[in-house]
C-alpha cells in the first residue's frame, strides 16, 4: 500500500483516539457557557479559545469528532447494506427485477441529492438518526453498482453453478459464494463512503438542518463561526481544517486500498 | 425520469407521519383544522392528489407556497436565473481551468507538477464546500477587501462589473465541487490517448507537438470527459444549496433551504422537481454533445 495511504490510516487512528479518549482527558463541558469569557484567545484554560458564548472550543472539537465520526460511519453502513441488497438482488435475478432496480439506481444518481435531503428534512425534522438514514438512503447507488457488477460476473462462475446444482438456496449462494468476491470492492466503497458521509453531514449541519446546537458537530460549529469571521476568524478555521484532514485521509486510504486490494483497477502510472 | 422524481418526493412528503396536515399547529381548533384540511384537499386519497398535482405541474402550476401564499412556480421563476447563472459560471470555470490542467498533467505525467496538481485535486475533493467559501471570504473580503462577500449585486451601484465581482467567489467555490473530477478524467483520458498508435503516427509525420496533443489527442480524449461532465451535473446543482447559503446568493438552493426551514411542503417539492428536471435536461444536452464529438455514437 502506498505511503500516503499508510499515513492516512495513522492519521485516522489518531483522530479516532482523540474522539474516544479526548473527552476523558480534557474534562471540560462542551456546552457549558461562560459569557464573561466569550471569544477568548487561546490560553492555558482554553487551549483553542472560546466561542461566542464562552464555550470551550477544544472540548467542542473533541465531542464534535465523536458525533461526526459516528454519523459518518453509521451512514456509510446504511448505504452499504442498502446498496449491497439492491445490487445483489438485481444482479442475481436479472430480468425485470434487474431492469427495475438498476433504473432506480440510475435515476437516483441523476438527481441532485442535496435537494432531496432538504425534502426529507422538511418532513422528518432534524437529528442524528434522521441524518444517518437520509445520507445512507441517498448514497447507496455506487455500492449497488459495484455489487451488481460483481454479482453479474460471478453469477455464471462454475463454482456458483455447482453450488446451485447441489440445491443451495439463492440466499446461501449469494451470501457464501458471490458476495465474498465483492468484499475487496466493498471495503474500498465503504472507505470512500465515510468521506462522502462526513462531508454531507457537516454541510447539512452547517445549514442548520442536521445536528442542532448546543450539541457540537464540526459542521454546526462553522455555522455559528461564520458570523464572527471579522472578529474571531480562528473559530471558523479549526472545525473546517478538522473535516478536511479526516475526509482527505479517508479518500487517500480508499484510493490506496483500491490499488492494494484490486490489481485490475490499479491506476496507470 | 422527471415524473419518477416528482412521484417519489410527492408521495414521500404526503405519506410520511407529520406530513402537510401537521403544519397546522396547536393554536387552531379541531373544526378550523378540519376545514383547512378540506380546503387544501388533504382529505382525498394521495394518488388522486398526485394526479391533480401532476396535471397542474404539466401546465406550469406547482401549487401555492404555504409561507407566502404566492404560486410556487412564480417563486421558482424569480430565483431560477440566478442559480443558472451561478451554476453556468461554475461549469464554465471548471471546463476552462480543468481541461488544460488535466492535459498538462497527462503530457508531463509523473513530473513534480503532475504530482502537485494531483495532490491539489485530492484536496479539492476533500474540502467542505462551505468551509472553502468561508476561507475565501476571510481572505478576499475580510483581509484584502478586494471582493464582496455576499449577495448578487451591491445596493445602488448595480453595474456589470459589480455583478461579476459578486460572482467570482461563489462561482469558484461551486466549481471546486466538480473541478477535481474534471481534471482527473481529463488526465486519465489523455494518458490513454497519448499512447495510441495514431498519435505516434501524427508525431512521426512531423506535426508540431502542440498540434499532436490538441488536434489529435485532446479531440479524442474529450469524448469520455464530456460524458463525465454530464454525470457531474447533479453534483454541481446539489452544490448550489451550500454555496448559495454561504454567499447569501438568492437562488434555488436558498429557496429550498427557506422552504425546508419553514416546512413549506409545496415549495420544497416544487424546487426539488424543477432542479431534477434541470439535471435531466442537462444530461440530455451532454448526450447530444457527445454524439456530435464522437461519430461512432449514432445520434
Coordinates of C-alpha atoms in Angstrom, one line a residue:
Chain A
X1 CA 0.0 0.0 0.0
X2 CA 1.2 3.5 -0.8
X3 CA 2.9 5.6 1.8
X4 CA 0.2 8.2 1.7
X5 CA -2.4 5.6 2.4
X6 CA -0.5 4.3 5.4
X7 CA 0.0 7.8 6.7
X8 CA -3.8 8.4 6.3
X9 CA -4.5 5.3 8.3
X10 CA -2.3 6.6 11.1
X11 CA -4.0 10.0 11.0
X12 CA -7.4 8.3 11.2
X13 CA -6.4 6.1 14.1
X14 CA -5.1 9.3 15.9
X15 CA -8.4 11.1 15.2
X16 CA -10.4 8.2 16.5
X17 CA -8.2 8.1 19.6
X18 CA -8.8 11.8 20.2
X19 CA -12.5 11.4 19.7
X20 CA -12.7 8.4 22.2
X21 CA -10.1 9.4 24.8
X22 CA -10.0 13.1 24.3
X23 CA -13.2 13.9 26.3
X24 CA -11.9 11.6 29.1
X25 CA -8.7 13.5 29.4
X26 CA -9.9 17.1 28.6
X27 CA -12.8 17.2 31.1
X28 CA -14.4 20.5 30.2
X29 CA -18.2 20.5 29.5
X30 CA -18.6 21.3 25.7
X31 CA -22.0 23.0 26.3
X32 CA -21.2 25.0 29.5
X33 CA -21.4 28.7 28.6
X34 CA -19.4 31.4 30.1
X35 CA -20.4 34.7 28.5
X36 CA -17.9 36.7 30.6
X37 CA -15.1 34.9 28.7
X38 CA -16.7 34.8 25.2
X39 CA -14.5 34.8 22.1
X40 CA -11.4 34.5 24.3
X41 CA -8.0 34.0 22.7
X42 CA -6.2 30.6 23.3
X43 CA -4.9 30.3 26.9
X44 CA -4.0 27.6 29.4
X45 CA -7.6 27.3 30.4
X46 CA -8.9 27.2 26.8
X47 CA -6.1 25.9 24.5
X48 CA -8.2 26.7 21.4
X49 CA -10.0 29.7 22.9
X50 CA -13.8 30.0 23.5
X51 CA -16.7 30.6 21.1
X52 CA -19.3 33.4 21.0
X53 CA -20.9 32.4 24.3
X54 CA -17.8 31.3 26.1
X55 CA -17.9 27.5 25.4
X56 CA -14.5 25.8 25.3
X57 CA -13.6 25.2 21.6
X58 CA -11.2 22.3 22.3
X59 CA -13.8 20.4 24.1
X60 CA -16.4 21.1 21.4
X61 CA -13.9 19.9 18.8
X62 CA -13.4 16.6 20.7
X63 CA -17.1 15.9 21.2
X64 CA -17.8 17.1 17.7
X65 CA -15.3 14.5 16.4
X66 CA -17.3 11.7 18.2
X67 CA -20.5 12.7 16.6
X68 CA -19.1 13.4 13.2
X69 CA -17.3 10.1 13.0
X70 CA -20.3 8.2 14.4
X71 CA -22.7 9.7 11.9
X72 CA -20.2 9.2 9.1
X73 CA -19.7 5.5 9.9
X74 CA -23.4 4.8 10.6
X75 CA -24.5 6.5 7.3
X76 CA -21.8 4.5 5.4
X77 CA -23.1 1.3 7.0
X78 CA -26.7 2.1 6.0
X79 CA -25.6 2.8 2.4
X80 CA -23.5 -0.4 2.3
X81 CA -26.4 -2.6 3.5
X82 CA -28.9 -1.0 1.1
X83 CA -26.6 -0.9 -1.9
X84 CA -25.4 -4.5 -1.4
X85 CA -29.0 -5.6 -1.2
X86 CA -30.1 -3.8 -4.3
X87 CA -27.0 -4.7 -6.3
X88 CA -27.1 -8.4 -5.3
X89 CA -30.8 -8.9 -5.9
X90 CA -30.6 -7.1 -9.3
X91 CA -27.5 -9.0 -10.4
X92 CA -28.7 -12.4 -9.2
X93 CA -32.2 -12.5 -10.6
X94 CA -31.7 -10.4 -13.7
X95 CA -34.8 -9.8 -16.0
X96 CA -37.3 -7.3 -14.9
X97 CA -36.1 -7.2 -11.3
X98 CA -32.7 -6.1 -12.7
X99 CA -34.2 -3.6 -15.1
X100 CA -36.4 -2.0 -12.3
X101 CA -33.7 -1.8 -9.6
X102 CA -30.9 -0.6 -11.8
X103 CA -33.1 2.0 -13.5
X104 CA -34.0 3.2 -10.0
X105 CA -30.2 3.3 -9.2
X106 CA -29.6 5.4 -12.4
X107 CA -32.5 7.7 -11.6
X108 CA -31.2 8.3 -8.0
X109 CA -27.8 9.1 -9.4
X110 CA -29.2 11.7 -11.8
X111 CA -31.0 13.7 -9.0
X112 CA -29.1 16.4 -7.1
X113 CA -29.1 14.6 -3.7
X114 CA -28.9 17.8 -1.7
X115 CA -32.3 18.9 -2.7
X116 CA -33.8 15.5 -1.8
X117 CA -32.0 15.8 1.6
X118 CA -33.9 19.1 2.1
X119 CA -37.2 17.5 1.2
X120 CA -36.6 14.7 3.7
X121 CA -35.5 17.0 6.4
X122 CA -38.6 19.2 5.8
X123 CA -40.8 16.3 6.6
X124 CA -38.8 14.2 9.1
X125 CA -37.2 17.0 11.0
X126 CA -33.6 17.1 12.1
X127 CA -31.4 14.9 14.3
X128 CA -28.5 12.5 14.2
X129 CA -30.6 9.4 13.4
X130 CA -32.6 11.1 10.6
X131 CA -29.3 12.3 9.2
X132 CA -27.8 8.8 9.2
X133 CA -30.8 7.4 7.3
X134 CA -31.0 10.3 4.8
X135 CA -27.4 10.2 3.9
X136 CA -27.4 6.4 3.7
X137 CA -30.6 6.4 1.7
X138 CA -29.2 8.8 -0.8
X139 CA -25.6 7.4 -1.2
X140 CA -26.1 3.7 -1.7
X141 CA -26.1 3.9 -5.5
X142 CA -22.3 3.5 -6.1
X143 CA -22.3 0.5 -3.8
X144 CA -25.2 -1.1 -5.7
X145 CA -23.4 -0.7 -9.0
X146 CA -20.2 -2.3 -7.6
X147 CA -22.1 -5.2 -6.1
X148 CA -24.2 -5.6 -9.2
X149 CA -21.2 -5.8 -11.4
X150 CA -19.5 -8.4 -9.2
X151 CA -22.7 -10.4 -8.9
X152 CA -23.2 -10.5 -12.6
X153 CA -19.6 -11.5 -13.1
X154 CA -19.6 -14.4 -10.6
X155 CA -23.2 -15.5 -11.2
X156 CA -22.1 -17.7 -14.1
X157 CA -18.9 -18.9 -12.5
X158 CA -18.6 -22.7 -12.3
X159 CA -18.4 -22.9 -8.5
X160 CA -21.6 -20.9 -8.3
X161 CA -23.4 -23.1 -10.8
X162 CA -22.1 -26.1 -8.9
X163 CA -23.4 -24.8 -5.6
X164 CA -26.8 -24.1 -7.2
X165 CA -27.0 -27.6 -8.7
X166 CA -26.3 -29.1 -5.3
X167 CA -29.6 -27.3 -4.2
X168 CA -28.2 -24.3 -2.4
X169 CA -30.8 -21.6 -1.9
X170 CA -30.4 -18.2 -3.6
X171 CA -29.7 -16.5 -0.3
X172 CA -27.0 -19.1 0.5
X173 CA -25.3 -18.8 -2.9
X174 CA -25.3 -15.0 -2.6
X175 CA -24.0 -14.9 1.0
X176 CA -21.5 -17.8 0.8
X177 CA -20.2 -17.7 -2.8
X178 CA -20.9 -14.5 -4.6
X179 CA -20.7 -11.6 -2.1
X180 CA -17.4 -12.7 -0.6
X181 CA -15.9 -12.0 -4.0
X182 CA -17.1 -8.4 -3.7
X183 CA -15.6 -7.8 -0.3
X184 CA -12.4 -6.0 -1.6
X185 CA -14.5 -3.6 -3.7
X186 CA -16.9 -3.1 -0.8
X187 CA -14.1 -2.2 1.6
X188 CA -13.0 0.5 -0.9
X189 CA -16.5 1.7 -1.4
X190 CA -17.0 1.8 2.4
X191 CA -13.9 3.9 3.0
X192 CA -14.8 6.4 0.3
X193 CA -18.4 6.3 1.6
X194 CA -17.3 7.5 5.0
X195 CA -15.6 10.5 3.4
X196 CA -18.8 11.4 1.5
X197 CA -21.0 10.9 4.5
X198 CA -18.8 13.2 6.7
X199 CA -18.8 15.9 4.1
X200 CA -22.6 15.7 3.7
X201 CA -23.2 15.6 7.4
X202 CA -21.1 18.7 8.0
X203 CA -22.8 20.5 5.1
X204 CA -26.3 19.7 6.4
X205 CA -25.3 20.6 9.9
X206 CA -23.8 23.8 8.7
X207 CA -27.1 24.7 7.1
X208 CA -28.7 24.2 10.4
X209 CA -30.7 21.2 9.4
X210 CA -28.5 18.4 10.8
X211 CA -27.0 18.2 14.3
X212 CA -28.6 21.0 16.2
X213 CA -26.6 23.2 18.7
X214 CA -25.8 23.2 21.5
X215 CA -24.7 19.6 20.7
X216 CA -21.4 20.2 18.9
X217 CA -20.6 18.8 15.4
X218 CA -17.9 20.1 13.2
X219 CA -20.5 21.3 10.7
X220 CA -22.7 23.3 13.1
X221 CA -19.6 24.9 14.8
X222 CA -18.9 26.5 11.4
X223 CA -22.4 27.9 11.1
X224 CA -22.0 30.0 14.2
X225 CA -18.4 30.8 13.5
X226 CA -19.2 32.5 10.1
X227 CA -20.9 35.3 12.0
X228 CA -17.7 36.1 13.8
X229 CA -15.4 35.9 10.8
X230 CA -14.4 39.5 11.1
X231 CA -13.6 39.4 14.8
X232 CA -12.5 35.8 15.5
X233 CA -11.6 34.0 12.3
X234 CA -9.8 31.1 14.1
X235 CA -13.2 29.9 15.2
X236 CA -14.0 29.1 11.6
X237 CA -10.6 27.6 10.9
X238 CA -10.4 24.7 13.4
X239 CA -13.5 22.7 12.6
X240 CA -13.1 23.1 8.8
X241 CA -9.5 22.0 8.9
X242 CA -10.5 19.0 11.0
X243 CA -13.2 18.0 8.5
X244 CA -10.7 18.5 5.6
X245 CA -8.0 16.4 7.2
X246 CA -10.4 13.5 8.1
X247 CA -12.0 13.4 4.7
X248 CA -8.7 13.7 2.9
X249 CA -7.4 10.8 5.0
X250 CA -10.4 8.6 4.2
X251 CA -10.1 9.4 0.4
X252 CA -6.4 8.6 0.3
X253 CA -7.0 5.4 2.3
X254 CA -9.8 4.4 -0.1
X255 CA -7.6 5.0 -3.1
X256 CA -4.7 3.2 -1.5
X257 CA -6.9 0.2 -0.6
X258 CA -8.3 0.1 -4.2
X259 CA -4.8 -0.2 -5.6
X260 CA -3.7 -2.7 -2.9
X261 CA -6.7 -4.9 -3.0
X262 CA -7.7 -5.0 -6.6
X263 CA -4.8 -5.1 -9.2
X264 CA -7.4 -4.9 -12.0
X265 CA -8.2 -1.3 -11.3
X266 CA -4.7 -0.2 -10.5
X267 CA -4.2 3.2 -12.0
X268 CA -1.7 3.5 -14.7
X269 CA 1.4 5.4 -13.6
Chain B
X1 CA -37.4 10.4 -15.1
X2 CA -38.9 13.7 -14.0
X3 CA -42.2 12.0 -13.3
X4 CA -40.4 9.5 -11.2
X5 CA -38.7 12.1 -9.1
X6 CA -41.9 14.1 -8.7
X7 CA -43.8 11.0 -7.6
X8 CA -41.0 10.0 -5.2
X9 CA -40.9 13.4 -3.5
X10 CA -44.7 13.9 -3.6
X11 CA -45.6 10.5 -2.1
X12 CA -42.8 10.8 0.5
X13 CA -43.9 14.2 1.7
X14 CA -47.6 13.2 1.8
X15 CA -47.3 9.8 3.3
X16 CA -44.8 10.5 6.0
X17 CA -46.1 10.9 9.5
X18 CA -46.1 14.6 10.2
X19 CA -46.9 15.4 6.6
X20 CA -48.6 18.5 5.3
X21 CA -51.5 18.3 7.8
X22 CA -49.3 18.7 10.7
X23 CA -48.3 22.1 9.5
X24 CA -51.4 23.3 11.3
X25 CA -50.2 23.9 14.8
X26 CA -52.0 23.6 18.1
X27 CA -53.4 27.1 18.1
X28 CA -56.3 26.1 15.8
X29 CA -59.4 24.4 16.9
X30 CA -60.4 21.0 15.6
X31 CA -63.0 22.4 13.3
X32 CA -60.7 25.0 11.8
X33 CA -58.2 22.2 11.3
X34 CA -60.7 20.0 9.5
X35 CA -61.8 23.0 7.4
X36 CA -58.2 23.8 6.4
X37 CA -57.5 20.1 5.6
X38 CA -60.6 20.1 3.4
X39 CA -59.7 23.3 1.7
X40 CA -56.2 22.0 0.9
X41 CA -57.8 18.8 -0.4
X42 CA -55.8 16.8 2.1
X43 CA -58.8 14.5 2.9
X44 CA -58.7 13.0 -0.5
X45 CA -56.6 9.9 -1.4
X46 CA -52.9 10.6 -2.1
X47 CA -53.0 9.1 -5.6
X48 CA -55.8 11.4 -6.6
X49 CA -54.0 14.4 -5.2
X50 CA -50.8 13.4 -7.0
X51 CA -52.7 13.1 -10.3
X52 CA -54.1 16.6 -9.7
X53 CA -50.7 18.0 -8.9
X54 CA -49.0 16.4 -11.9
X55 CA -51.8 17.7 -14.2
X56 CA -51.2 21.2 -12.8
X57 CA -47.4 20.8 -13.0
X58 CA -47.6 20.0 -16.7
X59 CA -49.5 23.3 -17.2
X60 CA -46.9 25.1 -15.1
X61 CA -48.8 25.2 -11.8
X62 CA -46.9 23.8 -9.0
X63 CA -49.3 24.8 -6.2
X64 CA -49.1 27.6 -3.7
X65 CA -46.4 28.3 -1.1
X66 CA -47.6 27.8 2.4
X67 CA -45.4 30.6 3.8
X68 CA -46.1 33.4 1.4
X69 CA -49.2 32.3 -0.5
X70 CA -47.5 33.0 -3.8
X71 CA -47.6 30.4 -6.6
X72 CA -44.6 28.1 -6.2
X73 CA -43.9 28.4 -9.9
X74 CA -43.6 32.2 -9.5
X75 CA -41.2 31.9 -6.6
X76 CA -39.1 29.4 -8.5
X77 CA -39.1 31.6 -11.7
X78 CA -37.8 34.5 -9.6
X79 CA -34.8 32.5 -8.4
X80 CA -34.0 30.2 -11.3
X81 CA -32.0 32.7 -13.4
X82 CA -29.7 33.4 -10.5
X83 CA -28.9 29.7 -10.0
X84 CA -28.4 29.1 -13.7
X85 CA -26.0 32.0 -13.8
X86 CA -24.1 30.7 -10.8
X87 CA -24.0 27.0 -12.0
X88 CA -23.2 28.1 -15.6
X89 CA -20.3 30.2 -14.4
X90 CA -19.0 27.4 -12.2
X91 CA -19.3 24.9 -15.1
X92 CA -17.5 27.2 -17.5
X93 CA -14.8 27.7 -14.9
X94 CA -14.3 24.0 -14.3
X95 CA -14.1 23.4 -18.1
X96 CA -11.8 26.3 -18.9
X97 CA -9.5 25.5 -16.0
X98 CA -9.9 21.8 -15.6
X99 CA -9.3 20.5 -19.1
X100 CA -6.0 22.4 -19.6
X101 CA -4.9 21.3 -16.2
X102 CA -5.6 17.7 -17.0
X103 CA -3.9 17.9 -20.4
X104 CA -0.9 19.5 -18.7
X105 CA -0.7 16.7 -16.2
X106 CA -1.0 14.0 -18.8
X107 CA 1.7 15.5 -21.0
X108 CA 4.0 16.0 -18.1
X109 CA 2.9 12.8 -16.2
X110 CA 5.0 11.8 -13.2
X111 CA 6.7 15.2 -13.1
X112 CA 6.6 17.2 -9.8
X113 CA 3.9 19.4 -11.5
X114 CA 1.7 16.3 -12.1
X115 CA 2.1 15.2 -8.5
X116 CA 1.4 18.6 -7.1
X117 CA -1.7 19.0 -9.2
X118 CA -2.9 15.5 -8.2
X119 CA -2.5 16.4 -4.6
X120 CA -4.4 19.7 -5.2
X121 CA -7.3 17.7 -6.8
X122 CA -7.4 15.4 -3.8
X123 CA -7.5 18.4 -1.5
X124 CA -10.3 19.9 -3.6
X125 CA -12.3 16.8 -3.3
X126 CA -12.0 16.7 0.5
X127 CA -12.5 20.3 1.5
X128 CA -16.1 21.0 2.6
X129 CA -17.6 23.4 0.0
X130 CA -18.9 25.8 2.7
X131 CA -15.6 25.9 4.5
X132 CA -13.8 26.8 1.3
X133 CA -16.3 29.5 0.9
X134 CA -15.7 30.8 4.4
X135 CA -11.9 30.7 4.0
X136 CA -12.2 32.6 0.7
X137 CA -14.4 35.2 2.3
X138 CA -11.9 35.5 5.0
X139 CA -9.1 36.1 2.6
X140 CA -10.7 38.2 -0.2
X141 CA -13.4 40.1 1.6
X142 CA -12.2 40.4 5.3
X143 CA -8.4 40.6 4.9
X144 CA -7.8 42.1 1.5
X145 CA -11.1 43.8 0.8
X146 CA -10.9 43.1 -2.9
X147 CA -14.2 41.1 -3.4
X148 CA -17.7 41.3 -1.9
X149 CA -18.6 38.5 0.5
X150 CA -22.3 38.2 -0.1
X151 CA -25.2 38.8 -2.4
X152 CA -25.6 39.2 -6.1
X153 CA -25.2 42.9 -6.5
X154 CA -24.4 46.0 -4.4
X155 CA -27.3 48.2 -3.5
X156 CA -27.3 51.4 -5.5
X157 CA -24.4 50.6 -7.9
X158 CA -25.7 47.7 -10.0
X159 CA -23.3 47.5 -12.9
X160 CA -21.9 44.6 -14.9
X161 CA -18.5 44.9 -13.2
X162 CA -20.2 44.8 -9.8
X163 CA -22.2 41.7 -10.7
X164 CA -19.1 39.9 -12.0
X165 CA -17.3 40.8 -8.8
X166 CA -20.1 39.3 -6.8
X167 CA -20.0 36.2 -9.0
X168 CA -16.3 35.4 -8.7
X169 CA -16.2 33.8 -5.2
X170 CA -19.4 31.8 -5.3
X171 CA -18.7 30.5 -8.8
X172 CA -15.1 29.5 -7.8
X173 CA -16.4 27.7 -4.7
X174 CA -19.1 25.9 -6.6
X175 CA -16.6 25.0 -9.3
X176 CA -14.4 23.3 -6.7
X177 CA -17.1 20.6 -6.3
X178 CA -16.6 19.4 -9.8
X179 CA -13.2 20.7 -10.9
X180 CA -11.1 18.0 -9.4
X181 CA -13.1 15.3 -11.1
X182 CA -12.9 17.1 -14.5
X183 CA -9.1 17.3 -14.0
X184 CA -8.8 13.6 -13.1
X185 CA -10.9 12.5 -16.0
X186 CA -9.1 14.7 -18.5
X187 CA -5.7 13.4 -17.2
X188 CA -6.6 9.7 -17.3
X189 CA -8.4 10.1 -20.7
X190 CA -5.4 11.9 -22.2
X191 CA -2.9 9.4 -20.8
X192 CA -4.9 6.7 -22.5
X193 CA -5.0 8.5 -25.8
X194 CA -1.3 9.6 -25.8
X195 CA -0.1 6.1 -26.1
X196 CA -2.3 5.3 -29.1
X197 CA -0.7 4.4 -32.5
X198 CA -2.3 7.2 -34.3
X199 CA -0.6 9.7 -32.0
X200 CA 2.7 8.2 -32.8
X201 CA 1.9 8.4 -36.5
X202 CA 1.0 12.1 -36.1
X203 CA 4.3 12.8 -34.3
X204 CA 6.3 10.8 -36.8
X205 CA 4.9 12.6 -39.8
X206 CA 6.4 15.8 -38.3
X207 CA 3.5 17.6 -36.7
X208 CA 4.3 20.1 -34.0
X209 CA 3.9 18.7 -30.5
X210 CA 1.1 21.2 -29.8
X211 CA -0.9 20.1 -32.9
X212 CA -0.4 16.4 -31.9
X213 CA -1.6 17.0 -28.3
X214 CA -4.5 19.3 -29.0
X215 CA -5.5 18.4 -32.6
X216 CA -5.3 14.6 -32.3
X217 CA -5.0 13.9 -28.6
X218 CA -7.5 16.2 -26.9
X219 CA -10.0 15.8 -29.7
X220 CA -10.3 12.1 -28.8
X221 CA -9.8 12.4 -25.1
X222 CA -12.7 14.9 -24.8
X223 CA -15.3 12.3 -25.5
X224 CA -15.2 10.5 -22.2
X225 CA -14.5 13.8 -20.4
X226 CA -17.7 15.3 -21.8
X227 CA -19.7 12.2 -20.6
X228 CA -18.1 12.7 -17.2
X229 CA -19.1 16.3 -17.1
X230 CA -22.7 15.3 -17.8
X231 CA -22.6 12.9 -14.8
X232 CA -21.4 15.8 -12.7
X233 CA -24.4 18.0 -13.3
X234 CA -26.4 16.7 -10.3
X235 CA -23.4 17.3 -8.0
X236 CA -23.0 20.8 -9.4
X237 CA -26.7 21.6 -8.8
X238 CA -26.6 20.0 -5.4
X239 CA -23.6 22.2 -4.5
X240 CA -25.7 25.3 -5.1
X241 CA -27.6 24.8 -1.9
X242 CA -24.5 25.2 0.3
X243 CA -22.8 27.7 -1.9
X244 CA -25.8 30.0 -2.0
X245 CA -26.2 29.7 1.8
X246 CA -22.5 30.7 2.3
X247 CA -22.7 33.7 0.0
X248 CA -26.4 34.7 0.5
X249 CA -26.9 34.2 -3.2
X250 CA -30.6 34.5 -4.0
X251 CA -31.1 31.3 -6.0
X252 CA -32.9 27.9 -5.9
X253 CA -30.7 26.5 -3.2
X254 CA -31.5 29.3 -0.8
X255 CA -35.2 28.9 -1.8
X256 CA -35.1 25.2 -0.9
X257 CA -33.4 26.0 2.3
X258 CA -36.0 28.6 3.3
X259 CA -38.7 26.1 2.3
X260 CA -37.1 23.4 4.5
X261 CA -36.7 25.7 7.5
X262 CA -40.3 26.9 7.1
X263 CA -41.7 23.4 6.4
X264 CA -43.2 24.8 3.2
X265 CA -44.1 21.4 1.6
X266 CA -45.4 22.5 -1.8
X267 CA -42.4 24.8 -2.3
X268 CA -39.8 22.2 -1.3
X269 CA -41.3 19.6 -3.6
X270 CA -41.6 22.1 -6.5
X271 CA -37.9 23.2 -6.1
X272 CA -36.7 19.5 -6.0
X273 CA -38.7 18.6 -9.1
X274 CA -37.6 21.6 -11.1
X275 CA -33.9 21.0 -10.1
X276 CA -34.2 17.3 -11.1
X277 CA -35.7 18.4 -14.4
X278 CA -32.8 20.7 -15.0
X279 CA -30.4 17.8 -14.2
X280 CA -32.2 15.5 -16.6
X281 CA -32.2 18.1 -19.4
X282 CA -28.6 18.9 -18.9
X283 CA -27.6 15.2 -19.2
X284 CA -29.7 15.1 -22.4
X285 CA -27.7 18.0 -23.8
X286 CA -24.5 16.3 -22.8
X287 CA -25.6 13.2 -24.6
X288 CA -26.2 15.2 -27.8
X289 CA -22.8 16.9 -27.5
X290 CA -21.1 13.5 -27.1
X291 CA -22.9 12.3 -30.2
X292 CA -21.5 15.4 -32.1
X293 CA -18.0 14.8 -30.8
X294 CA -18.0 11.0 -31.5
X295 CA -19.1 9.9 -34.9
X296 CA -19.3 6.3 -33.6
X297 CA -22.3 7.3 -31.5
X298 CA -25.4 7.2 -33.7
X299 CA -27.4 10.2 -32.6

